[in-house]
Amino acid sequence: MSTLAGKHIVLGLSGGIAAYKSAELCRALVKAGVTVQVVMTEAAEHFMTAVTLQALSGRPVYTSQWDAREGNNMAHINLSREADAIVVAPASADFMAKLLHGRADDLLSLMCLARPIDQVPLIVAPAMNREMWANPATQRNVAQLRVDGVHMLDVGQGDQACGETGDGRMLEADEILEDLEAFFTPKVLAGRQLLVTAGPTYEAIDPVRGITNLSSGKMGFAIARAAHMAGAHVTLVAGPVSLPTPRGVRRVDVRSARDMLQAVEQNVGAAQVFISTAAVADWRPATSADQKIKKDGSGQTPQLGFVENPDILATVAKSPRAQAGELFCVGFAAESHDLLAHATAKRERKGVPLLVGNIGPATFGQDDNALLLVDAQGARELPHASKQVLATQLIEDIARRLGALKA
Ligand code: CTP
């Protein structure tokens, strides 16, 4: 379930062509279980109608501080007191300048000024032309708004409505949604560095063929996302998968087990936690042909010999930092049967404090799973749920083990 479920958000629109994305954002927020109260400036109404946003939010939109619907005629007080956050998207350059100066000549700016500053966070998604964004006045305003406690979202980069290309686009609705989810997630891994491996590896037979497995990478990607939301700096070493990189996560793509080991060794130095979810191929062809192996018409099949791949998890778990307790290693076990027995034995064999077991054939490629957490004390089940929910629970469990979160 989204961390946004049950929240009440005031979605403020100031004037900008990016207002069309706010309609989508409004819809996505409602879908995530948020009640959305839309407030628009007069300029915003030139780009998007209040009718559209009323239909999407299911609530009348406020556009004026003189709105007589409020019994006490104080919409700026009433609306801001009810909110878990005010999100201004799009925030124009002019609107940010207003916020900076504490001006209050329309309902949205008045409401931002009148909000209880310690209880109602203000989250701002800027949107403007690249020159306006780069202008020292705007950059000065952004820096000062941060100092004033405003949570500034990034801007996107790319083609702009004006025909120019550069920084200043408003983030897409799904990116803002992701950032809002992260904003409301408790920061149980604040400042920690995590390294996660995910997906299968691919071991080449020749330039067009190879051996791999059915791992989709979804569990590892969900863990990387949950760790980032929990405040960690995350590096994700991914085998060949077709999944989007979770927002805010640094991704290193690899192909073979040996590439993965190299990437892990290059990135593990700064990590405090290593989570090895990758389904690393146990063996690779002893030789990989430079050219495609052709049929010769004789009916003979090529004779493939195999050699064992390095065990990445066991290698890391034996490293001095892991042995000294500076690096917490978590292994995964994809089994087909006798999960508890195999996971318990595997934990000892790999030399890791925590091993997470799951039934491989039941979960490969799926969006849900069930996990068994095995440590030196015994086993604990995380019952069947979406991979994202399980990832969040696993991250909380790891945070407790690191002492960052009370048991
Ligand atoms: N692993 C690894 N490098 C390998 C093989 C496995 O890092 N070459 C890691 C996986 O990422 C996982 C754990 O080891 O965290 C267990 O992987 P699994 O394939 O289930 O275990 P194996 O050691 O290969 O044992 P078996 O195949 O016999 O079950």
PDB file of N, CA and C in Angstrom, residues 101-142:
ATOM      1  N   HIS A 101       9.113  35.897  -0.752  1.00  0.00           N
ATOM      2  CA  HIS A 101       8.903  37.185  -0.091  1.00  0.00           C
ATOM      3  C   HIS A 101       7.734  37.167   0.880  1.00  0.00           C
ATOM      4  N   GLY A 102       7.075  36.018   0.982  1.00  0.00           N
ATOM      5  CA  GLY A 102       5.930  35.959   1.896  1.00  0.00           C
ATOM      6  C   GLY A 102       4.771  36.796   1.421  1.00  0.00           C
ATOM      7  N   ARG A 103       4.658  36.950   0.112  1.00  0.00           N
ATOM      8  CA  ARG A 103       3.524  37.717  -0.402  1.00  0.00           C
ATOM      9  C   ARG A 103       2.270  36.850  -0.375  1.00  0.00           C
ATOM     10  N   ALA A 104       1.127  37.492  -0.324  1.00  0.00           N
ATOM     11  CA  ALA A 104      -0.102  36.736  -0.097  1.00  0.00           C
ATOM     12  C   ALA A 104      -1.281  37.404  -0.787  1.00  0.00           C
ATOM     13  N   ASP A 105      -1.132  37.662  -2.094  1.00  0.00           N
ATOM     14  CA  ASP A 105      -2.193  38.397  -2.786  1.00  0.00           C
ATOM     15  C   ASP A 105      -3.103  37.489  -3.606  1.00  0.00           C
ATOM     16  N   ASP A 106      -3.000  36.173  -3.423  1.00  0.00           N
ATOM     17  CA  ASP A 106      -4.018  35.275  -3.976  1.00  0.00           C
ATOM     18  C   ASP A 106      -4.168  34.101  -3.009  1.00  0.00           C
ATOM     19  N   LEU A 107      -5.189  33.289  -3.214  1.00  0.00           N
ATOM     20  CA  LEU A 107      -5.481  32.255  -2.214  1.00  0.00           C
ATOM     21  C   LEU A 107      -4.309  31.289  -2.011  1.00  0.00           C
ATOM     22  N   LEU A 108      -3.667  30.874  -3.115  1.00  0.00           N
ATOM     23  CA  LEU A 108      -2.623  29.852  -2.965  1.00  0.00           C
ATOM     24  C   LEU A 108      -1.420  30.378  -2.179  1.00  0.00           C
ATOM     25  N   SER A 109      -0.940  31.557  -2.525  1.00  0.00           N
ATOM     26  CA  SER A 109       0.216  32.099  -1.789  1.00  0.00           C
ATOM     27  C   SER A 109      -0.177  32.446  -0.348  1.00  0.00           C
ATOM     28  N   LEU A 110      -1.383  32.939  -0.184  1.00  0.00           N
ATOM     29  CA  LEU A 110      -1.889  33.268   1.159  1.00  0.00           C
ATOM     30  C   LEU A 110      -1.920  32.007   2.035  1.00  0.00           C
ATOM     31  N   MET A 111      -2.388  30.922   1.425  1.00  0.00           N
ATOM     32  CA  MET A 111      -2.494  29.659   2.151  1.00  0.00           C
ATOM     33  C   MET A 111      -1.113  29.101   2.523  1.00  0.00           C
ATOM     34  N   CYS A 112      -0.162  29.247   1.595  1.00  0.00           N
ATOM     35  CA  CYS A 112       1.207  28.765   1.878  1.00  0.00           C
ATOM     36  C   CYS A 112       1.793  29.552   3.050  1.00  0.00           C
ATOM     37  N   LEU A 113       1.520  30.852   3.078  1.00  0.00           N
ATOM     38  CA  LEU A 113       2.045  31.701   4.157  1.00  0.00           C
ATOM     39  C   LEU A 113       1.349  31.386   5.473  1.00  0.00           C
ATOM     40  N   ALA A 114       0.074  31.053   5.385  1.00  0.00           N
ATOM     41  CA  ALA A 114      -0.730  30.872   6.600  1.00  0.00           C
ATOM     42  C   ALA A 114      -0.631  29.463   7.173  1.00  0.00           C
ATOM     43  N   ARG A 115       0.066  28.569   6.471  1.00  0.00           N
ATOM     44  CA  ARG A 115       0.061  27.178   6.947  1.00  0.00           C
ATOM     45  C   ARG A 115       0.886  27.064   8.231  1.00  0.00           C
ATOM     46  N   PRO A 116       0.494  26.163   9.141  1.00  0.00           N
ATOM     47  CA  PRO A 116       1.325  25.912  10.329  1.00  0.00           C
ATOM     48  C   PRO A 116       2.630  25.264   9.859  1.00  0.00           C
ATOM     49  N   ILE A 117       3.707  26.008   9.915  1.00  0.00           N
ATOM     50  CA  ILE A 117       4.941  25.629   9.210  1.00  0.00           C
ATOM     51  C   ILE A 117       5.538  24.308   9.706  1.00  0.00           C
ATOM     52  N   ASP A 118       5.327  23.980  10.987  1.00  0.00           N
ATOM     53  CA  ASP A 118       5.907  22.738  11.529  1.00  0.00           C
ATOM     54  C   ASP A 118       5.037  21.513  11.253  1.00  0.00           C
ATOM     55  N   GLN A 119       3.784  21.751  10.910  1.00  0.00           N
ATOM     56  CA  GLN A 119       2.878  20.601  10.731  1.00  0.00           C
ATOM     57  C   GLN A 119       2.517  20.331   9.267  1.00  0.00           C
ATOM     58  N   VAL A 120       2.558  21.364   8.469  1.00  0.00           N
ATOM     59  CA  VAL A 120       2.116  21.194   7.077  1.00  0.00           C
ATOM     60  C   VAL A 120       3.280  21.506   6.134  1.00  0.00           C
ATOM     61  N   PRO A 121       3.983  20.459   5.691  1.00  0.00           N
ATOM     62  CA  PRO A 121       5.111  20.714   4.787  1.00  0.00           C
ATOM     63  C   PRO A 121       4.650  21.300   3.453  1.00  0.00           C
ATOM     64  N   LEU A 122       5.513  22.137   2.901  1.00  0.00           N
ATOM     65  CA  LEU A 122       5.240  22.732   1.589  1.00  0.00           C
ATOM     66  C   LEU A 122       6.209  22.108   0.583  1.00  0.00           C
ATOM     67  N   ILE A 123       5.656  21.474  -0.439  1.00  0.00           N
ATOM     68  CA  ILE A 123       6.461  20.758  -1.437  1.00  0.00           C
ATOM     69  C   ILE A 123       6.230  21.443  -2.783  1.00  0.00           C
ATOM     70  N   VAL A 124       7.317  21.791  -3.445  1.00  0.00           N
ATOM     71  CA  VAL A 124       7.210  22.651  -4.626  1.00  0.00           C
ATOM     72  C   VAL A 124       7.854  21.970  -5.840  1.00  0.00           C
ATOM     73  N   ALA A 125       7.103  21.878  -6.921  1.00  0.00           N
ATOM     74  CA  ALA A 125       7.619  21.299  -8.178  1.00  0.00           C
ATOM     75  C   ALA A 125       7.739  22.421  -9.212  1.00  0.00           C
ATOM     76  N   PRO A 126       8.942  22.966  -9.401  1.00  0.00           N
ATOM     77  CA  PRO A 126       9.090  24.097 -10.332  1.00  0.00           C
ATOM     78  C   PRO A 126       8.841  23.681 -11.781  1.00  0.00           C
ATOM     79  N   ALA A 127       8.428  24.674 -12.586  1.00  0.00           N
ATOM     80  CA  ALA A 127       8.185  24.441 -14.015  1.00  0.00           C
ATOM     81  C   ALA A 127       8.396  25.754 -14.749  1.00  0.00           C
ATOM     82  N   MET A 128       9.375  25.771 -15.637  1.00  0.00           N
ATOM     83  CA  MET A 128       9.588  27.021 -16.397  1.00  0.00           C
ATOM     84  C   MET A 128      10.585  26.797 -17.526  1.00  0.00           C
ATOM     85  N   ASN A 129      10.726  27.811 -18.351  1.00  0.00           N
ATOM     86  CA  ASN A 129      11.695  27.829 -19.431  1.00  0.00           C
ATOM     87  C   ASN A 129      13.118  27.720 -18.857  1.00  0.00           C
ATOM     88  N   ARG A 130      14.016  27.140 -19.637  1.00  0.00           N
ATOM     89  CA  ARG A 130      15.373  26.873 -19.125  1.00  0.00           C
ATOM     90  C   ARG A 130      16.121  28.148 -18.727  1.00  0.00           C
ATOM     91  N   GLU A 131      15.896  29.252 -19.480  1.00  0.00           N
ATOM     92  CA  GLU A 131      16.593  30.494 -19.135  1.00  0.00           C
ATOM     93  C   GLU A 131      16.046  31.066 -17.825  1.00  0.00           C
ATOM     94  N   MET A 132      14.739  30.938 -17.661  1.00  0.00           N
ATOM     95  CA  MET A 132      14.127  31.403 -16.406  1.00  0.00           C
ATOM     96  C   MET A 132      14.649  30.576 -15.233  1.00  0.00           C
ATOM     97  N   TRP A 133      14.782  29.270 -15.460  1.00  0.00           N
ATOM     98  CA  TRP A 133      15.282  28.388 -14.395  1.00  0.00           C
ATOM     99  C   TRP A 133      16.739  28.717 -14.051  1.00  0.00           C
ATOM    100  N   ALA A 134      17.554  28.946 -15.086  1.00  0.00           N
ATOM    101  CA  ALA A 134      18.984  29.185 -14.863  1.00  0.00           C
ATOM    102  C   ALA A 134      19.254  30.595 -14.329  1.00  0.00           C
ATOM    103  N   ASN A 135      18.287  31.482 -14.448  1.00  0.00           N
ATOM    104  CA  ASN A 135      18.506  32.871 -14.028  1.00  0.00           C
ATOM    105  C   ASN A 135      18.921  32.919 -12.553  1.00  0.00           C
ATOM    106  N   PRO A 136      19.946  33.726 -12.258  1.00  0.00           N
ATOM    107  CA  PRO A 136      20.410  33.799 -10.861  1.00  0.00           C
ATOM    108  C   PRO A 136      19.285  34.133  -9.881  1.00  0.00           C
ATOM    109  N   ALA A 137      18.320  34.924 -10.324  1.00  0.00           N
ATOM    110  CA  ALA A 137      17.224  35.287  -9.410  1.00  0.00           C
ATOM    111  C   ALA A 137      16.447  34.032  -9.004  1.00  0.00           C
ATOM    112  N   THR A 138      16.152  33.169  -9.988  1.00  0.00           N
ATOM    113  CA  THR A 138      15.410  31.934  -9.678  1.00  0.00           C
ATOM    114  C   THR A 138      16.255  31.016  -8.800  1.00  0.00           C
ATOM    115  N   GLN A 139      17.529  30.854  -9.180  1.00  0.00           N
ATOM    116  CA  GLN A 139      18.393  29.959  -8.400  1.00  0.00           C
ATOM    117  C   GLN A 139      18.559  30.454  -6.962  1.00  0.00           C
ATOM    118  N   ARG A 140      18.638  31.781  -6.819  1.00  0.00           N
ATOM    119  CA  ARG A 140      18.723  32.370  -5.470  1.00  0.00           C
ATOM    120  C   ARG A 140      17.436  32.062  -4.697  1.00  0.00           C
ATOM    121  N   ASN A 141      16.303  32.185  -5.380  1.00  0.00           N
ATOM    122  CA  ASN A 141      15.021  31.904  -4.716  1.00  0.00           C
ATOM    123  C   ASN A 141      14.915  30.441  -4.291  1.00  0.00           C
ATOM    124  N   VAL A 142      15.348  29.543  -5.179  1.00  0.00           N
ATOM    125  CA  VAL A 142      15.289  28.109  -4.856  1.00  0.00           C
ATOM    126  C   VAL A 142      16.135  27.829  -3.610  1.00  0.00           C
TER     127      VAL A 142
END
